[in-house]
mmCIF file of C-alpha atoms and ligand atoms in Angstrom:
data_model
loop_
_atom_site.group_PDB
_atom_site.id
_atom_site.type_symbol
_atom_site.label_atom_id
_atom_site.label_comp_id
_atom_site.label_asym_id
_atom_site.label_seq_id
_atom_site.Cartn_x
_atom_site.Cartn_y
_atom_site.Cartn_z
ATOM 1 C CA MET A 1 -54.893 -35.794 -97.167
ATOM 2 C CA VAL A 2 -54.684 -39.536 -97.311
ATOM 3 C CA ILE A 3 -57.299 -41.922 -98.504
ATOM 4 C CA ALA A 4 -56.037 -45.205 -98.435
ATOM 5 C CA PRO A 5 -57.193 -47.320 -99.245
ATOM 6 C CA ALA A 6 -58.891 -46.215 -101.461
ATOM 7 C CA THR A 7 -61.505 -49.119 -102.711
ATOM 8 C CA ALA A 8 -63.453 -48.889 -106.424
ATOM 9 C CA ASN A 9 -66.486 -47.678 -104.177
ATOM 10 C CA THR A 10 -64.748 -44.714 -103.029
ATOM 11 C CA LEU A 11 -62.913 -43.421 -105.815
ATOM 12 C CA SER A 12 -66.458 -43.522 -107.971
ATOM 13 C CA LYS A 13 -67.526 -41.805 -105.220
ATOM 14 C CA MET A 14 -65.177 -39.762 -104.735
ATOM 15 C CA ALA A 15 -65.543 -38.700 -108.329
ATOM 16 C CA MET A 16 -68.951 -38.170 -109.265
ATOM 17 C CA GLY A 17 -68.927 -36.550 -105.342
ATOM 18 C CA ARG A 18 -71.746 -37.993 -104.082
ATOM 19 C CA CYS A 19 -71.397 -36.997 -100.580
ATOM 20 C CA ASP A 20 -72.989 -40.172 -97.917
ATOM 21 C CA ASN A 21 -70.575 -40.455 -95.758
ATOM 22 C CA LEU A 22 -67.794 -39.769 -93.079
ATOM 23 C CA LEU A 23 -64.100 -39.987 -95.587
ATOM 24 C CA LEU A 24 -66.678 -38.432 -98.051
ATOM 25 C CA ALA A 25 -68.022 -35.093 -95.864
ATOM 26 C CA THR A 26 -63.951 -34.325 -95.416
ATOM 27 C CA TYR A 27 -63.023 -35.466 -99.283
ATOM 28 C CA LEU A 28 -65.028 -32.716 -100.272
ATOM 29 C CA SER A 29 -63.927 -29.869 -98.030
ATOM 30 C CA ALA A 30 -59.835 -30.467 -98.199
ATOM 31 C CA ASP A 31 -57.903 -27.447 -98.820
ATOM 32 C CA CYS A 32 -55.296 -29.082 -98.850
ATOM 33 C CA PRO A 33 -53.127 -31.840 -101.320
ATOM 34 C CA VAL A 34 -55.259 -35.088 -101.537
ATOM 35 C CA PHE A 35 -53.112 -38.394 -102.063
ATOM 36 C CA PHE A 36 -54.868 -41.535 -102.736
ATOM 37 C CA ALA A 37 -53.870 -45.035 -102.943
ATOM 38 C CA PRO A 38 -55.893 -47.262 -104.702
ATOM 39 C CA ALA A 39 -57.116 -51.379 -103.208
ATOM 40 C CA MET A 40 -58.934 -53.613 -104.246
ATOM 41 C CA ASP A 41 -59.747 -56.585 -106.500
ATOM 42 C CA LEU A 42 -58.464 -57.869 -110.023
ATOM 43 C CA ASP A 43 -61.623 -58.049 -112.151
ATOM 44 C CA MET A 44 -62.615 -54.611 -110.281
ATOM 45 C CA TYR A 45 -59.408 -52.062 -110.751
ATOM 46 C CA GLN A 46 -58.913 -53.133 -115.321
ATOM 47 C CA HIS A 47 -63.132 -52.354 -115.320
ATOM 48 C CA PRO A 48 -62.942 -48.941 -117.004
ATOM 49 C CA SER A 49 -64.772 -47.551 -114.632
ATOM 50 C CA THR A 50 -62.387 -47.436 -112.203
ATOM 51 C CA SER A 51 -59.721 -46.121 -114.717
ATOM 52 C CA GLN A 52 -62.578 -43.685 -115.575
ATOM 53 C CA ASN A 53 -63.076 -42.774 -111.590
ATOM 54 C CA ILE A 54 -58.604 -42.229 -111.112
ATOM 55 C CA ASP A 55 -58.222 -40.164 -114.164
ATOM 56 C CA THR A 56 -61.392 -38.128 -112.791
ATOM 57 C CA LEU A 57 -59.462 -37.483 -108.981
ATOM 58 C CA ILE A 58 -56.342 -36.312 -110.671
ATOM 59 C CA ARG A 59 -57.507 -33.542 -113.534
ATOM 60 C CA PHE A 60 -59.591 -32.844 -109.358
ATOM 61 C CA GLY A 61 -55.951 -31.781 -109.196
ATOM 62 C CA ASN A 62 -55.103 -34.934 -106.397
ATOM 63 C CA ILE A 63 -52.562 -37.309 -106.468
ATOM 64 C CA GLU A 64 -52.421 -40.586 -107.356
ATOM 65 C CA ILE A 65 -50.356 -43.436 -105.447
ATOM 66 C CA SER A 66 -50.680 -46.405 -107.988
ATOM 67 C CA ALA A 67 -51.168 -50.099 -106.746
ATOM 68 C CA THR A 68 -49.074 -52.909 -107.553
ATOM 69 C CA SER A 69 -49.187 -55.745 -108.143
ATOM 70 C CA GLY A 70 -49.221 -58.904 -105.807
ATOM 71 C CA GLU A 71 -51.141 -61.090 -103.897
ATOM 72 C CA LEU A 72 -54.427 -59.480 -102.741
ATOM 73 C CA ALA A 73 -57.037 -59.797 -100.725
ATOM 74 C CA SER A 74 -58.701 -62.038 -101.992
ATOM 75 C CA GLY A 75 -56.378 -64.993 -102.709
ATOM 76 C CA LEU A 76 -55.399 -64.289 -106.117
ATOM 77 C CA SER A 77 -52.610 -62.595 -107.051
ATOM 78 C CA GLY A 78 -52.015 -59.370 -109.519
ATOM 79 C CA MET A 79 -52.965 -55.517 -109.978
ATOM 80 C CA GLY A 80 -54.730 -53.574 -107.312
ATOM 81 C CA ARG A 81 -53.125 -54.150 -104.304
ATOM 82 C CA MET A 82 -52.381 -50.899 -101.878
ATOM 83 C CA SER A 83 -48.857 -50.046 -102.151
ATOM 84 C CA GLU A 84 -47.292 -50.802 -99.344
ATOM 85 C CA PRO A 85 -47.383 -47.231 -96.850
ATOM 86 C CA GLU A 86 -43.755 -47.234 -96.834
ATOM 87 C CA THR A 87 -44.008 -45.516 -100.265
ATOM 88 C CA ILE A 88 -47.135 -43.866 -98.777
ATOM 89 C CA CYS A 89 -45.550 -41.783 -96.614
ATOM 90 C CA GLU A 90 -42.051 -41.338 -98.580
ATOM 91 C CA THR A 91 -44.196 -40.226 -101.113
ATOM 92 C CA VAL A 92 -45.843 -37.236 -99.043
ATOM 93 C CA ALA A 93 -42.857 -36.847 -97.967
ATOM 94 C CA ARG A 94 -41.037 -36.323 -101.344
ATOM 95 C CA TYR A 95 -44.169 -34.027 -102.093
ATOM 96 C CA PHE A 96 -43.305 -31.782 -99.289
ATOM 97 C CA ASP A 97 -39.770 -32.236 -99.405
ATOM 98 C CA GLN A 98 -38.713 -28.008 -99.952
ATOM 99 C CA SER A 99 -35.148 -28.546 -99.934
ATOM 100 C CA THR A 100 -34.723 -28.997 -104.024
ATOM 101 C CA LEU A 101 -37.244 -26.589 -105.151
ATOM 102 C CA LEU A 102 -34.257 -24.355 -105.892
ATOM 103 C CA GLU A 103 -31.629 -26.189 -107.162
ATOM 104 C CA GLY A 104 -30.466 -25.129 -110.670
ATOM 105 C CA LYS A 105 -31.277 -20.881 -109.968
ATOM 106 C CA LYS A 106 -28.884 -18.975 -108.184
ATOM 107 C CA ILE A 107 -29.882 -15.536 -106.103
ATOM 108 C CA LEU A 108 -28.177 -12.766 -105.673
ATOM 109 C CA VAL A 109 -29.351 -11.301 -102.620
ATOM 110 C CA ASN A 110 -27.676 -7.961 -100.806
ATOM 111 C CA ALA A 111 -28.398 -6.965 -96.753
ATOM 112 C CA GLY A 112 -27.267 -4.263 -94.522
ATOM 113 C CA PRO A 113 -25.969 -0.552 -94.022
ATOM 114 C CA THR A 114 -23.324 0.799 -95.566
ATOM 115 C CA TYR A 115 -20.964 3.342 -94.163
ATOM 116 C CA GLU A 116 -19.047 5.804 -95.936
ATOM 117 C CA LYS A 117 -15.969 7.122 -94.458
ATOM 118 C CA ILE A 118 -15.853 10.290 -93.176
ATOM 119 C CA ASP A 119 -11.953 10.429 -92.069
ATOM 120 C CA PRO A 120 -10.484 7.714 -90.738
ATOM 121 C CA VAL A 121 -12.896 7.282 -87.687
ATOM 122 C CA ARG A 122 -16.261 8.305 -88.539
ATOM 123 C CA PHE A 123 -18.816 7.574 -91.309
ATOM 124 C CA ILE A 124 -22.466 8.293 -92.198
ATOM 125 C CA GLY A 125 -23.790 4.674 -91.514
ATOM 126 C CA ASN A 126 -27.693 4.368 -90.736
ATOM 127 C CA TYR A 127 -29.282 1.964 -88.598
ATOM 128 C CA SER A 128 -29.994 -1.123 -90.513
ATOM 129 C CA SER A 129 -29.787 -4.610 -89.004
ATOM 130 C CA GLY A 130 -29.319 -5.742 -91.639
ATOM 131 C CA LYS A 131 -31.664 -9.150 -90.660
ATOM 132 C CA MET A 132 -34.287 -8.808 -92.437
ATOM 133 C CA GLY A 133 -31.627 -9.645 -96.006
ATOM 134 C CA VAL A 134 -30.089 -13.006 -94.044
ATOM 135 C CA ALA A 135 -33.328 -14.172 -93.850
ATOM 136 C CA ILE A 136 -34.534 -14.275 -97.491
ATOM 137 C CA ALA A 137 -30.661 -15.853 -97.614
ATOM 138 C CA ASN A 138 -31.516 -18.185 -95.800
ATOM 139 C CA THR A 139 -34.684 -19.137 -96.380
ATOM 140 C CA LEU A 140 -33.861 -19.645 -100.379
ATOM 141 C CA SER A 141 -30.937 -21.057 -99.208
ATOM 142 C CA ARG A 142 -32.847 -24.417 -97.425
ATOM 143 C CA LEU A 143 -34.665 -24.175 -100.322
ATOM 144 C CA GLY A 144 -31.588 -25.542 -102.445
ATOM 145 C CA ALA A 145 -31.354 -21.736 -104.245
ATOM 146 C CA SER A 146 -27.358 -21.330 -104.423
ATOM 147 C CA VAL A 147 -27.701 -17.556 -103.240
ATOM 148 C CA GLU A 148 -24.517 -14.966 -102.515
ATOM 149 C CA LEU A 149 -25.112 -12.768 -99.371
ATOM 150 C CA VAL A 150 -23.604 -9.489 -100.660
ATOM 151 C CA LEU A 151 -23.845 -7.632 -97.221
ATOM 152 C CA GLY A 152 -22.875 -4.986 -95.973
ATOM 153 C CA PRO A 153 -21.313 -4.121 -92.420
ATOM 154 C CA THR A 154 -23.811 -5.910 -89.138
ATOM 155 C CA SER A 155 -23.396 -7.822 -86.221
ATOM 156 C CA SER A 156 -22.945 -10.856 -87.097
ATOM 157 C CA HIS A 157 -25.692 -13.598 -87.731
ATOM 158 C CA ASN A 158 -26.143 -17.532 -88.288
ATOM 159 C CA LEU A 159 -26.143 -18.162 -92.093
ATOM 160 C CA SER A 160 -27.556 -20.637 -93.827
ATOM 161 C CA PRO A 161 -22.989 -22.155 -94.491
ATOM 162 C CA ASN A 162 -24.322 -23.080 -97.850
ATOM 163 C CA ILE A 163 -24.256 -19.641 -99.373
ATOM 164 C CA THR A 164 -21.528 -17.747 -100.981
ATOM 165 C CA LEU A 165 -20.652 -14.864 -98.201
ATOM 166 C CA THR A 166 -19.346 -11.246 -99.757
ATOM 167 C CA HIS A 167 -19.065 -8.655 -96.912
ATOM 168 C CA VAL A 168 -18.691 -5.184 -98.412
ATOM 169 C CA GLU A 169 -18.453 -1.569 -96.259
ATOM 170 C CA SER A 170 -19.628 1.589 -98.916
ATOM 171 C CA ALA A 171 -21.735 1.584 -101.752
ATOM 172 C CA GLU A 172 -19.518 1.766 -104.243
ATOM 173 C CA GLN A 173 -18.570 -2.380 -103.351
ATOM 174 C CA MET A 174 -21.595 -2.842 -102.438
ATOM 175 C CA TYR A 175 -22.419 -1.596 -106.276
ATOM 176 C CA ASP A 176 -19.284 -3.691 -107.537
ATOM 177 C CA ALA A 177 -19.656 -7.011 -106.396
ATOM 178 C CA CYS A 178 -23.248 -7.238 -106.914
ATOM 179 C CA SER A 179 -22.393 -6.037 -110.768
ATOM 180 C CA ARG A 180 -19.619 -8.050 -110.859
ATOM 181 C CA ILE A 181 -22.232 -11.452 -109.516
ATOM 182 C CA PHE A 182 -25.763 -10.538 -110.712
ATOM 183 C CA PRO A 183 -24.934 -11.082 -114.753
ATOM 184 C CA SER A 184 -24.448 -15.033 -113.959
ATOM 185 C CA CYS A 185 -27.890 -15.543 -111.070
ATOM 186 C CA ASP A 186 -31.648 -15.840 -112.143
ATOM 187 C CA ALA A 187 -32.869 -13.648 -109.555
ATOM 188 C CA ALA A 188 -31.445 -10.763 -107.487
ATOM 189 C CA ILE A 189 -33.506 -9.531 -103.989
ATOM 190 C CA LEU A 190 -31.641 -6.965 -102.943
ATOM 191 C CA ALA A 191 -32.994 -5.654 -99.060
ATOM 192 C CA ALA A 192 -29.500 -3.368 -98.378
ATOM 193 C CA ALA A 193 -29.753 0.206 -97.048
ATOM 194 C CA VAL A 194 -27.590 1.948 -99.164
ATOM 195 C CA ALA A 195 -25.948 5.392 -98.255
ATOM 196 C CA ASP A 196 -27.370 7.803 -101.296
ATOM 197 C CA PHE A 197 -24.130 10.081 -100.767
ATOM 198 C CA LYS A 198 -21.399 9.801 -99.127
ATOM 199 C CA PRO A 199 -18.341 12.180 -98.091
ATOM 200 C CA ALA A 200 -16.909 14.187 -101.108
ATOM 201 C CA GLN A 201 -13.650 13.389 -99.929
ATOM 202 C CA TYR A 202 -12.033 11.160 -97.738
ATOM 203 C CA THR A 203 -9.834 12.727 -95.049
ATOM 204 C CA ASP A 204 -6.709 10.725 -94.136
ATOM 205 C CA GLN A 205 -5.987 11.367 -91.339
ATOM 206 C CA LYS A 206 -8.459 12.046 -88.363
ATOM 207 C CA ILE A 207 -9.825 16.196 -88.606
ATOM 208 C CA LYS A 208 -9.539 17.861 -85.743
ATOM 209 C CA LYS A 209 -12.461 19.967 -84.456
ATOM 210 C CA GLY A 210 -9.843 23.051 -84.124
ATOM 211 C CA THR A 211 -11.860 25.987 -82.789
ATOM 212 C CA ALA A 212 -14.592 26.297 -84.950
ATOM 213 C CA ASP A 213 -18.188 26.251 -83.943
ATOM 214 C CA GLU A 214 -19.762 23.951 -87.233
ATOM 215 C CA MET A 215 -18.124 21.804 -89.546
ATOM 216 C CA GLN A 216 -19.405 21.482 -93.717
ATOM 217 C CA LEU A 217 -19.768 18.452 -95.705
ATOM 218 C CA ILE A 218 -19.387 18.133 -98.693
ATOM 219 C CA LEU A 219 -21.579 14.846 -99.990
ATOM 220 C CA THR A 220 -22.318 13.313 -103.038
ATOM 221 C CA ARG A 221 -24.056 11.037 -104.318
ATOM 222 C CA THR A 222 -23.763 6.982 -105.049
ATOM 223 C CA LYS A 223 -24.314 4.659 -107.171
ATOM 224 C CA ASP A 224 -28.201 3.095 -106.954
ATOM 225 C CA ILE A 225 -27.932 -0.681 -107.606
ATOM 226 C CA LEU A 226 -30.345 -1.881 -108.052
ATOM 227 C CA ALA A 227 -31.740 0.708 -110.394
ATOM 228 C CA THR A 228 -28.069 -0.270 -112.249
ATOM 229 C CA LEU A 229 -29.308 -3.896 -112.151
ATOM 230 C CA GLY A 230 -32.852 -3.204 -114.198
ATOM 231 C CA LYS A 231 -31.341 -1.570 -116.790
ATOM 232 C CA LEU A 232 -28.667 -4.659 -116.766
ATOM 233 C CA LYS A 233 -31.442 -7.309 -115.881
ATOM 234 C CA LYS A 234 -32.358 -10.127 -118.678
ATOM 235 C CA PRO A 235 -35.013 -10.843 -119.927
ATOM 236 C CA ASN A 236 -34.704 -14.462 -118.300
ATOM 237 C CA GLN A 237 -33.806 -12.137 -115.150
ATOM 238 C CA ILE A 238 -35.877 -11.364 -112.124
ATOM 239 C CA LEU A 239 -35.301 -8.648 -109.832
ATOM 240 C CA ALA A 240 -36.803 -6.883 -106.582
ATOM 241 C CA GLY A 241 -36.135 -4.615 -104.118
ATOM 242 C CA PHE A 242 -38.236 -2.831 -101.177
ATOM 243 C CA ALA A 243 -39.486 0.614 -100.497
ATOM 244 C CA LEU A 244 -38.959 2.157 -96.992
ATOM 245 C CA GLU A 245 -40.786 4.718 -97.231
ATOM 246 C CA THR A 246 -42.213 7.020 -94.637
ATOM 247 C CA THR A 247 -45.026 9.161 -96.159
ATOM 248 C CA ASP A 248 -46.859 8.923 -99.818
ATOM 249 C CA GLU A 249 -45.616 4.663 -99.382
ATOM 250 C CA LEU A 250 -47.944 2.979 -102.358
ATOM 251 C CA LYS A 251 -47.203 6.769 -105.106
ATOM 252 C CA HIS A 252 -43.603 6.163 -104.128
ATOM 253 C CA ALA A 253 -43.099 1.947 -103.976
ATOM 254 C CA LYS A 254 -45.084 2.199 -106.876
ATOM 255 C CA GLN A 255 -42.320 4.853 -108.294
ATOM 256 C CA LYS A 256 -38.983 2.777 -107.344
ATOM 257 C CA LEU A 257 -40.553 -0.184 -109.447
ATOM 258 C CA ASN A 258 -41.701 1.317 -112.023
ATOM 259 C CA THR A 259 -38.142 3.554 -112.560
ATOM 260 C CA LYS A 260 -36.048 0.905 -111.770
ATOM 261 C CA ASN A 261 -36.957 -2.117 -113.886
ATOM 262 C CA LEU A 262 -37.990 -4.032 -111.098
ATOM 263 C CA ASP A 263 -40.539 -7.613 -111.544
ATOM 264 C CA PHE A 264 -42.040 -6.925 -107.469
ATOM 265 C CA ILE A 265 -40.664 -4.693 -104.927
ATOM 266 C CA VAL A 266 -41.337 -4.463 -101.079
ATOM 267 C CA LEU A 267 -43.019 -1.337 -99.168
ATOM 268 C CA ASN A 268 -42.815 -0.987 -95.638
ATOM 269 C CA SER A 269 -43.778 1.776 -93.993
ATOM 270 C CA MET A 270 -41.583 4.008 -91.013
ATOM 271 C CA ASN A 271 -44.809 4.354 -89.819
ATOM 272 C CA ASP A 272 -45.801 0.826 -89.343
ATOM 273 C CA PRO A 273 -44.910 0.092 -85.522
ATOM 274 C CA GLU A 274 -43.469 -3.448 -86.567
ATOM 275 C CA ALA A 275 -41.848 -2.226 -88.943
ATOM 276 C CA GLY A 276 -38.217 -1.067 -89.306
ATOM 277 C CA PHE A 277 -34.102 -1.518 -88.371
ATOM 278 C CA GLY A 278 -33.394 -3.839 -86.006
ATOM 279 C CA LYS A 279 -36.997 -5.055 -85.137
ATOM 280 C CA ASP A 280 -37.472 -8.338 -85.387
ATOM 281 C CA THR A 281 -40.950 -7.811 -86.983
ATOM 282 C CA ASN A 282 -42.502 -6.742 -90.843
ATOM 283 C CA LYS A 283 -45.047 -5.155 -92.227
ATOM 284 C CA VAL A 284 -45.087 -5.751 -95.819
ATOM 285 C CA THR A 285 -47.143 -4.909 -98.787
ATOM 286 C CA ILE A 286 -46.065 -6.065 -102.587
ATOM 287 C CA LEU A 287 -46.659 -4.323 -106.101
ATOM 288 C CA GLU A 288 -45.660 -6.071 -108.285
ATOM 289 C CA LYS A 289 -45.426 -4.645 -112.447
ATOM 290 C CA ASN A 290 -47.977 -6.762 -113.612
ATOM 291 C CA GLY A 291 -49.471 -4.172 -110.638
ATOM 292 C CA GLU A 292 -51.289 -7.069 -108.870
ATOM 293 C CA ILE A 293 -50.571 -5.509 -104.337
ATOM 294 C CA HIS A 294 -50.510 -7.876 -102.183
ATOM 295 C CA GLN A 295 -50.778 -7.107 -98.011
ATOM 296 C CA TYR A 296 -49.558 -8.488 -95.092
ATOM 297 C CA SER A 297 -49.291 -8.527 -91.771
ATOM 298 C CA ALA A 298 -46.940 -8.134 -89.132
ATOM 299 C CA LYS A 299 -44.463 -10.732 -89.103
ATOM 300 C CA SER A 300 -41.282 -12.382 -88.437
ATOM 301 C CA LYS A 301 -38.709 -11.158 -90.536
ATOM 302 C CA LEU A 302 -38.595 -14.959 -91.308
ATOM 303 C CA GLU A 303 -41.807 -15.273 -92.321
ATOM 304 C CA VAL A 304 -42.014 -11.873 -94.107
ATOM 305 C CA SER A 305 -38.740 -13.930 -95.907
ATOM 306 C CA GLN A 306 -40.963 -16.556 -96.988
ATOM 307 C CA ASP A 307 -44.021 -15.277 -98.211
ATOM 308 C CA ILE A 308 -41.267 -13.071 -100.724
ATOM 309 C CA THR A 309 -39.272 -15.888 -101.452
ATOM 310 C CA GLN A 310 -42.986 -17.818 -103.026
ATOM 311 C CA LEU A 311 -43.454 -15.238 -104.736
ATOM 312 C CA LEU A 312 -40.512 -15.683 -106.241
ATOM 313 C CA LEU A 313 -40.894 -18.964 -106.850
ATOM 314 C CA ARG A 314 -43.956 -17.721 -108.710
ATOM 315 C CA TYR A 315 -41.957 -16.228 -111.659
ATOM 316 C CA LEU A 316 -39.235 -18.340 -111.646
HETATM 317 N N1 CTP B 1 -30.721 0.915 -103.301
HETATM 318 C C1 CTP B 1 -29.387 0.829 -103.984
HETATM 319 N N2 CTP B 1 -28.856 1.360 -103.634
HETATM 320 C C2 CTP B 1 -28.367 2.586 -103.991
HETATM 321 C C3 CTP B 1 -29.740 3.115 -103.159
HETATM 322 C C4 CTP B 1 -31.245 2.289 -102.679
HETATM 323 O O1 CTP B 1 -29.175 -0.604 -104.594
HETATM 324 N N3 CTP B 1 -27.698 4.042 -103.944
HETATM 325 C C5 CTP B 1 -31.924 0.213 -103.540
HETATM 326 C C6 CTP B 1 -32.404 -0.260 -102.066
HETATM 327 O O2 CTP B 1 -31.748 -1.491 -101.947
HETATM 328 C C7 CTP B 1 -34.499 -0.735 -102.304
HETATM 329 C C8 CTP B 1 -33.807 0.511 -102.995
HETATM 330 O O3 CTP B 1 -32.962 0.733 -103.526
HETATM 331 O O4 CTP B 1 -33.810 -2.088 -102.791
HETATM 332 C C9 CTP B 1 -34.598 1.417 -102.754
HETATM 333 O O5 CTP B 1 -34.124 2.045 -101.208
HETATM 334 P P1 CTP B 1 -34.845 3.367 -100.838
HETATM 335 O O6 CTP B 1 -33.843 3.729 -99.479
HETATM 336 O O7 CTP B 1 -36.957 2.557 -100.268
HETATM 337 O O8 CTP B 1 -35.391 3.875 -102.155
HETATM 338 P P2 CTP B 1 -33.823 5.457 -102.391
HETATM 339 O O9 CTP B 1 -34.047 4.651 -104.121
HETATM 340 O O10 CTP B 1 -32.787 5.911 -101.663
HETATM 341 O O11 CTP B 1 -34.685 7.013 -103.124
HETATM 342 P P3 CTP B 1 -35.618 7.838 -101.623
HETATM 343 O O12 CTP B 1 -33.851 7.198 -100.206
HETATM 344 O O13 CTP B 1 -35.222 9.006 -102.782
HETATM 345 O O14 CTP B 1 -36.484 7.014 -100.902
#
């Protein structure tokens, strides 16, 4: 909301909270940022009560677009001329322009599934599409962050051109890329669906079925990337992860938040029809290490990425 011109009379009513006309009623109930552009004659502008009222309005959180010096309506010349309309528009536009909010911040994001090779034609994978992590990377990039995206094997995505992309296939490659990039980052959000196990042995020729009725595959544990970064994390680095659960969702997410040393964790439950792999929507709950819990309604993955980014902004 922009109040211009804010005359001496309007300023004093705003500062005193006196609500006796439509403008002031609108001002007092406004829950958006309020800008005011003072405009009055020289003597009024210089009066101490005007400076006091301006100070009071600034203290209330309103934003002053200062008067300038020049020709005044009375014919006098001096301080009190309303800032030019172009300047008022530019000031408001600059305030709402978020494209530089994360300028100078380097943020690691991982996304997508991993494929664990069994032989040259088979692998163990999962249904992750990478959409959530890619939406986060794009949103961070739009806010001016320098984004490093480590992406598992997925179909193509529309990526913001400033994102530095590292393609990986296996959990081990994702581990190597993330642990190489993380030390130079201000924050990391790990959204990838990393395989927890991989075949103990890779067979370099196609495994033939022969006459066997069954086959056993021995799997070994992969490294936990998020937990590793949690151990590497310096006090000025922010680390966030995801938790995908089907039972006791909050309990499991809290456990992961603590054991992996995270600042916050984004929980999605496979029991929510709007959440899950491949969907364009998600429904999340975010748990912070200070115990705060934020529940969000079902939204597009882009909107969810904006909620996550807003929280990250508080930490950064
Ligand atoms: N994660 C990871 N490396 C792994 C496994 C998981 O970095 N080897 C990360 C995921 O990217 C996610 C978080 O850990 O940010 C939680 O993943 P999730 O699959 O929900 O849980 P797990 O830790 O794998 O535990 P479980 O499978 O027992 O639920």
